Amino acid sequence: MTAILEARNLVKHYGDVKAVQGISFHIEDGEIFSLLGPNGAGKSTTISMLSTLYAPTSGDALVGGHSITRQPMQVRAVIGVVPQDLALYEDLTAHENLNFWGQMYGMSGQSLRRRIAEVLDQIGLADKATKAVKTFSGGMKRRVNIGVGLLHKPRLLFMDEPTVGIDPQSRRAILDMVKDLNRQGMSVLYTTHYMEEAAELSNRVGIIDHGRMIALGTQPELTQQVGQDETLRLHVAAEADAAALADALRAVPGIKQISTTDHEVVLIVPEAEEALASAVGHANAIGVKIRSVDIQEPNLEAVFLHLTGRALRD
Amino acid sequence: MLKILIIGFKDVTLAFRDRAALLLMLAAPLVLTIGLGLVTGRFAVGGSAGGISAIPVVVVDQDGGQLGQALVDTFTSSDLDELLETTTSADPAAARQRVDDDQVAAAVIIPAGFTDSILSGAEASAPAATVQVELYANPTRPTSAGVVQAVVDEFLSRVEIGRVGGQVSVTQLLTSGLIQPQEAAAAGREIGQRQAAASAPVIQLRRATGTAAPAPAFDALAYIAPGMALMFLMYTVSNGGRTLLAERAQGTLPRLLVSPTATAQVLGGKVFGIYLTGVAQMAILIGGSAVMFNLRWGDPLAVGALVLAAVAGATGWGLLITAVAKSPSQVASLGSAVMLTFGILGGSFISLSNLPGWVQVISRITPNAWGLEAFTTLALGGRLADIAVPIGALLAMAVVLFGAAAALFNRQGLVQR
Ligand SMILES: Nc1ncnc2c1ncn2[C@@H]1O[C@H](COP(=O)(O)OP(=O)(O)OP(=O)(O)O)[C@@H](O)[C@H]1O
Ligand SMILES: [Mg+2]
C-alpha cells in the first residue's frame, strides 16, 4: 500500500502559541486514520495546514504526492474538507449550497446535478433539499457540511470533529456514513475527542496532546502500552466520597494508578474483579456507598490516561 | 474567470434574500423619494399621496404682506388639499389652543413684519433681523406635524433661495407652485433688488440657474430620486464589504480558500458581487421610479454608463471601509456613518448649490456628488458627452480606492498563509 498523506515534522506557531510542535504521521491509501486528542490539542491546526489553509511554520507534508507548501492547488484537488465549524451559506438552500460548492470544485452541468442528488441521498436530506439551511436542525446542518466535503469525490477526506454537539441518532448516521465512504475507497483523516469514535472507525490512531503526537499505531499496538491492565470505575454518591475512597485505596497493593473524576474513582489494575472485592471492602469500612461499577478492557481512554495522567475529557 | 462570476452571483442572491438589506437597498430610497417628493408637491396633482392625508392644520397670518399671503396660499393650494386640511385663523392664542386640544396637528403663525424683514432688507440701511415663522407642533402627532414643518421649511428655503437667486428663483418658485403668479412679479422685483445689494456668491446660483433653465421643466424628483439611490448605494457597497469579513468569521471564506480556487479569484468574486449588487439596486430603483413616478432619467445609454461608473466608485469606498474595519459589525457601523455623511455632502438632502463653497469642494470625494451632478445633467436632456467629466472622476475614484484597499488587505493579511 502507498501513503496518500505523509506529514513530516509539521510545526505551527500562532505568535507565542505553539499550537503544533512537530507532528509526523502517514495515512495509507484506503484507511481511516483518527487523530484523537482533547480540546486545544492542535487537531484543527494540523488539518488547517494539511488542507493548505495555513502555511506551516516549518515542516511539510505530501498529499497525493503533492507538497502542501509548494503545490497547494494540486493538494486541494485531492482533498475534501469538512471543517469543525459549519461553513455554509445559511440563506441558501441545501441544494444551492451543494451546487455552489460543487462549482467551486470545478464541477458543472449534468454530472454536478447527478452528484448533488447522490450526496443528498447519502446525507439523508433529499426531501429537504429546497429548504434554506438556516431552517435546519444542528444535526441536519452538520450533514450538509459533510455533504459539501464529499461532492467532488475526494481521494482523501478531512473530517474535523464532525459529530460535536449533535444528537446520538445523527451521530450514528454520520459514523455509518464515514464507514460507508471508506468502503467505497475514500481515505479519511478523522479528528475527535471521543475515544469510542476513534475506536469504532479507525485502523490506526494518533493520540495528540499539547501539539505533540504522544502515541501512534493500530489500536492493539496502543492498548498494549497499558499492558493487559483493566480499568475499574467506581461511581460514588458524592465528590468527597470519591476523594476519601481514593485515599483509602492508595494503600492497597496491586493498584497501578488511581485517579478521580468528579463522582468516580478510576483504578488501573491487572485484574479488575479481584480489585473490586477489595475496593468494596474498603468502601464499607469508611462508610462510602458505591453506586455502580464499570470494568473496561484496555482501551484508548486508558492509553491517554496512562500517557498523560489526565482523562481525555474533563 | 467563471468562478469569479459564480461567487459574484451567489453574493447577489444572498443580498436580495436578506430582508434587512432589501429594506435599505430598495424600500428606503423609494420611500424617502416619495416622502421628499410629497413635500415638494410633486405628487399633489397625481393625488398618489399614499398613507398620510388630510392633516388638520391652522394658519394665522398676522403679516398681511406678500410672503405671508404666499405661505397661506401654499397651505390652501389645491396642490396640497389632499395632504392638508387647512383652516385659517386671526388669533394666534386660539390657534395654539386648538393644538393643545389636539384638534389640529400644528399651528403655523406668520408674525407681523415677516415679508418686510425679508424683502425690504435690501433698501434698509441696516438689514432688519428676519422675523421667524412659528410652528406650534402637536407632540402627539409627530408625523403629521413633521409634514407641516416640511411644507413650511420648503417654503422658507425657497424664499431663502429667492433672497440670493432673484429673478431666476422666482421662476422656480412659480414652477413648483409655491408662489402664486400674481405675487411673482412683485416678489421677483423686490428679491432682485435685494440680490443686487447682497451680491451673493455666484457659485450658489448654479443649481438654481440649472433647475430653472427655460428648456425642459425640471422635475424635482429627477434630483431627489438619484440622490436617494446614490445614498443607499453606499449602504449596499459597505454591506457587500461586510460580507467579506462575515464570510471569514463564518468559515465559508476559509472553505473557499481550501477549494481549488485561487485567492485572487475568491476576492475578485467578492468584489464582483458587491459591484453587481450595486448595479442591480440602481437598475431597480431607476426602473421602478420611472414606472411608478413617471420619472424621466434621460438618455438610457448615458444613464447606463453613469450607473456603471457610479457603482464602481462606490464599490471602491465599500472596499476601503472593509479594509479599514476589523470586524463585520465595524464595517456596518462605519458604513452607515459614511452613507449619511456622503448623503449630506453629496447633496442628497440639500442641493449642493445651497451648501458653502468648501463643502462643495470636499463633496468631490463622494460618488454621490459626481453621480448626482451627472444624473441631473441627463435629466435635463444632457447626453453621454456632457457627463464625461463625472464619469471620468468616478472611474478614477474607483481605481484609487481599489488600489488603497488592496494595499491595506495585503498588509493585514486578510487571508493568512
Ligand atoms: N488562529 C489562532 N490564533 C492563535 N491561537 C490559535 C489559533 N487557532 C488555534 N489556536 C490555539 O492553538 C491551540 C490548538 O488549537 P486547535 O484548534 O488546533 O485545537 P483542537 O485540537 O482542534 O481543539 P478543539 O478540540 O477544541 O477543536 C490552542 O491553544 C488554540 O488556542
Ligand atoms: Mg478543533
mmCIF file of N, CA and C and ligand atoms in Angstrom, chain A residues 14 17 19 37-46 54 84 160-161 193, chain B residues 416, ligand 1:
data_model
loop_
_atom_site.group_PDB
_atom_site.id
_atom_site.type_symbol
_atom_site.label_atom_id
_atom_site.label_comp_id
_atom_site.label_asym_id
_atom_site.label_seq_id
_atom_site.Cartn_x
_atom_site.Cartn_y
_atom_site.Cartn_z
ATOM 1 N N TYR A 14 1.225 30.260 16.430
ATOM 2 C CA TYR A 14 0.459 31.496 16.262
ATOM 3 C C TYR A 14 1.071 32.496 17.216
ATOM 4 N N VAL A 17 1.824 31.260 20.717
ATOM 5 C CA VAL A 17 1.146 29.984 20.952
ATOM 6 C C VAL A 17 1.740 28.904 20.060
ATOM 7 N N ALA A 19 0.945 25.896 18.725
ATOM 8 C CA ALA A 19 -0.232 25.045 18.580
ATOM 9 C C ALA A 19 0.150 23.636 18.157
ATOM 10 N N GLY A 37 -7.600 13.513 20.475
ATOM 11 C CA GLY A 37 -6.945 14.418 21.419
ATOM 12 C C GLY A 37 -7.948 15.339 22.077
ATOM 13 N N PRO A 38 -7.600 15.873 23.247
ATOM 14 C CA PRO A 38 -8.534 16.749 23.973
ATOM 15 C C PRO A 38 -8.624 18.127 23.306
ATOM 16 N N ASN A 39 -9.461 18.992 23.862
ATOM 17 C CA ASN A 39 -9.600 20.359 23.337
ATOM 18 C C ASN A 39 -8.260 21.069 23.361
ATOM 19 N N GLY A 40 -7.992 21.776 22.260
ATOM 20 C CA GLY A 40 -6.767 22.575 22.208
ATOM 21 C C GLY A 40 -5.508 21.772 21.933
ATOM 22 N N ALA A 41 -5.681 20.491 21.569
ATOM 23 C CA ALA A 41 -4.508 19.639 21.358
ATOM 24 C C ALA A 41 -3.748 20.021 20.093
ATOM 25 N N GLY A 42 -4.452 20.638 19.142
ATOM 26 C CA GLY A 42 -3.813 21.002 17.875
ATOM 27 C C GLY A 42 -4.369 20.233 16.687
ATOM 28 N N LYS A 43 -5.542 19.605 16.857
ATOM 29 C CA LYS A 43 -6.131 18.814 15.778
ATOM 30 C C LYS A 43 -6.532 19.708 14.602
ATOM 31 N N SER A 44 -7.294 20.775 14.899
ATOM 32 C CA SER A 44 -7.764 21.647 13.812
ATOM 33 C C SER A 44 -6.599 22.354 13.138
ATOM 34 N N THR A 45 -5.611 22.732 13.929
ATOM 35 C CA THR A 45 -4.457 23.409 13.344
ATOM 36 C C THR A 45 -3.739 22.481 12.365
ATOM 37 N N THR A 46 -3.620 21.215 12.756
ATOM 38 C CA THR A 46 -2.992 20.244 11.864
ATOM 39 C C THR A 46 -3.777 20.139 10.556
ATOM 40 N N TYR A 54 -3.448 27.260 6.164
ATOM 41 C CA TYR A 54 -2.331 27.968 6.786
ATOM 42 C C TYR A 54 -1.025 27.304 6.377
ATOM 43 N N GLN A 84 -14.542 21.869 11.254
ATOM 44 C CA GLN A 84 -15.151 21.660 12.569
ATOM 45 C C GLN A 84 -16.369 22.555 12.755
ATOM 46 N N ASP A 160 -13.097 17.156 10.596
ATOM 47 C CA ASP A 160 -12.643 17.712 11.864
ATOM 48 C C ASP A 160 -13.803 17.721 12.860
ATOM 49 N N GLU A 161 -13.792 16.803 13.786
ATOM 50 C CA GLU A 161 -14.837 16.663 14.803
ATOM 51 C C GLU A 161 -16.246 16.840 14.232
ATOM 52 N N HIS A 193 -12.452 13.955 19.898
ATOM 53 C CA HIS A 193 -12.002 13.724 21.255
ATOM 54 C C HIS A 193 -12.849 12.638 21.931
ATOM 55 N N GLN B 416 -4.457 34.708 6.060
ATOM 56 C CA GLN B 416 -3.095 34.369 6.460
ATOM 57 C C GLN B 416 -2.690 33.097 5.746
HETATM 58 N N1 LIG C 1 -5.900 31.427 14.881
HETATM 59 C C1 LIG C 1 -5.313 31.176 16.061
HETATM 60 N N2 LIG C 1 -4.591 32.126 16.677
HETATM 61 C C2 LIG C 1 -3.971 31.874 17.859
HETATM 62 N N3 LIG C 1 -4.068 30.715 18.512
HETATM 63 C C3 LIG C 1 -4.777 29.719 17.954
HETATM 64 C C4 LIG C 1 -5.440 29.901 16.703
HETATM 65 N N4 LIG C 1 -6.072 28.750 16.389
HETATM 66 C C5 LIG C 1 -5.804 27.903 17.413
HETATM 67 N N5 LIG C 1 -5.035 28.478 18.343
HETATM 68 C C6 LIG C 1 -4.515 27.835 19.557
HETATM 69 O O1 LIG C 1 -3.772 26.704 19.164
HETATM 70 C C7 LIG C 1 -4.021 25.608 20.031
HETATM 71 C C8 LIG C 1 -4.529 24.427 19.234
HETATM 72 O O2 LIG C 1 -5.819 24.744 18.761
HETATM 73 P P1 LIG C 1 -6.653 23.784 17.796
HETATM 74 O O3 LIG C 1 -7.863 24.498 17.394
HETATM 75 O O4 LIG C 1 -5.774 23.283 16.712
HETATM 76 O O5 LIG C 1 -7.013 22.590 18.780
HETATM 77 P P2 LIG C 1 -8.050 21.398 18.589
HETATM 78 O O6 LIG C 1 -7.332 20.154 18.933
HETATM 79 O O7 LIG C 1 -8.690 21.471 17.262
HETATM 80 O O8 LIG C 1 -9.087 21.684 19.745
HETATM 81 P P3 LIG C 1 -10.716 21.509 19.754
HETATM 82 O O9 LIG C 1 -10.984 20.096 20.131
HETATM 83 O O10 LIG C 1 -11.146 22.445 20.822
HETATM 84 O O11 LIG C 1 -11.219 21.854 18.404
HETATM 85 C C9 LIG C 1 -4.977 26.107 21.090
HETATM 86 O O12 LIG C 1 -4.237 26.500 22.205
HETATM 87 C C10 LIG C 1 -5.618 27.307 20.463
HETATM 88 O O13 LIG C 1 -5.963 28.237 21.443
#
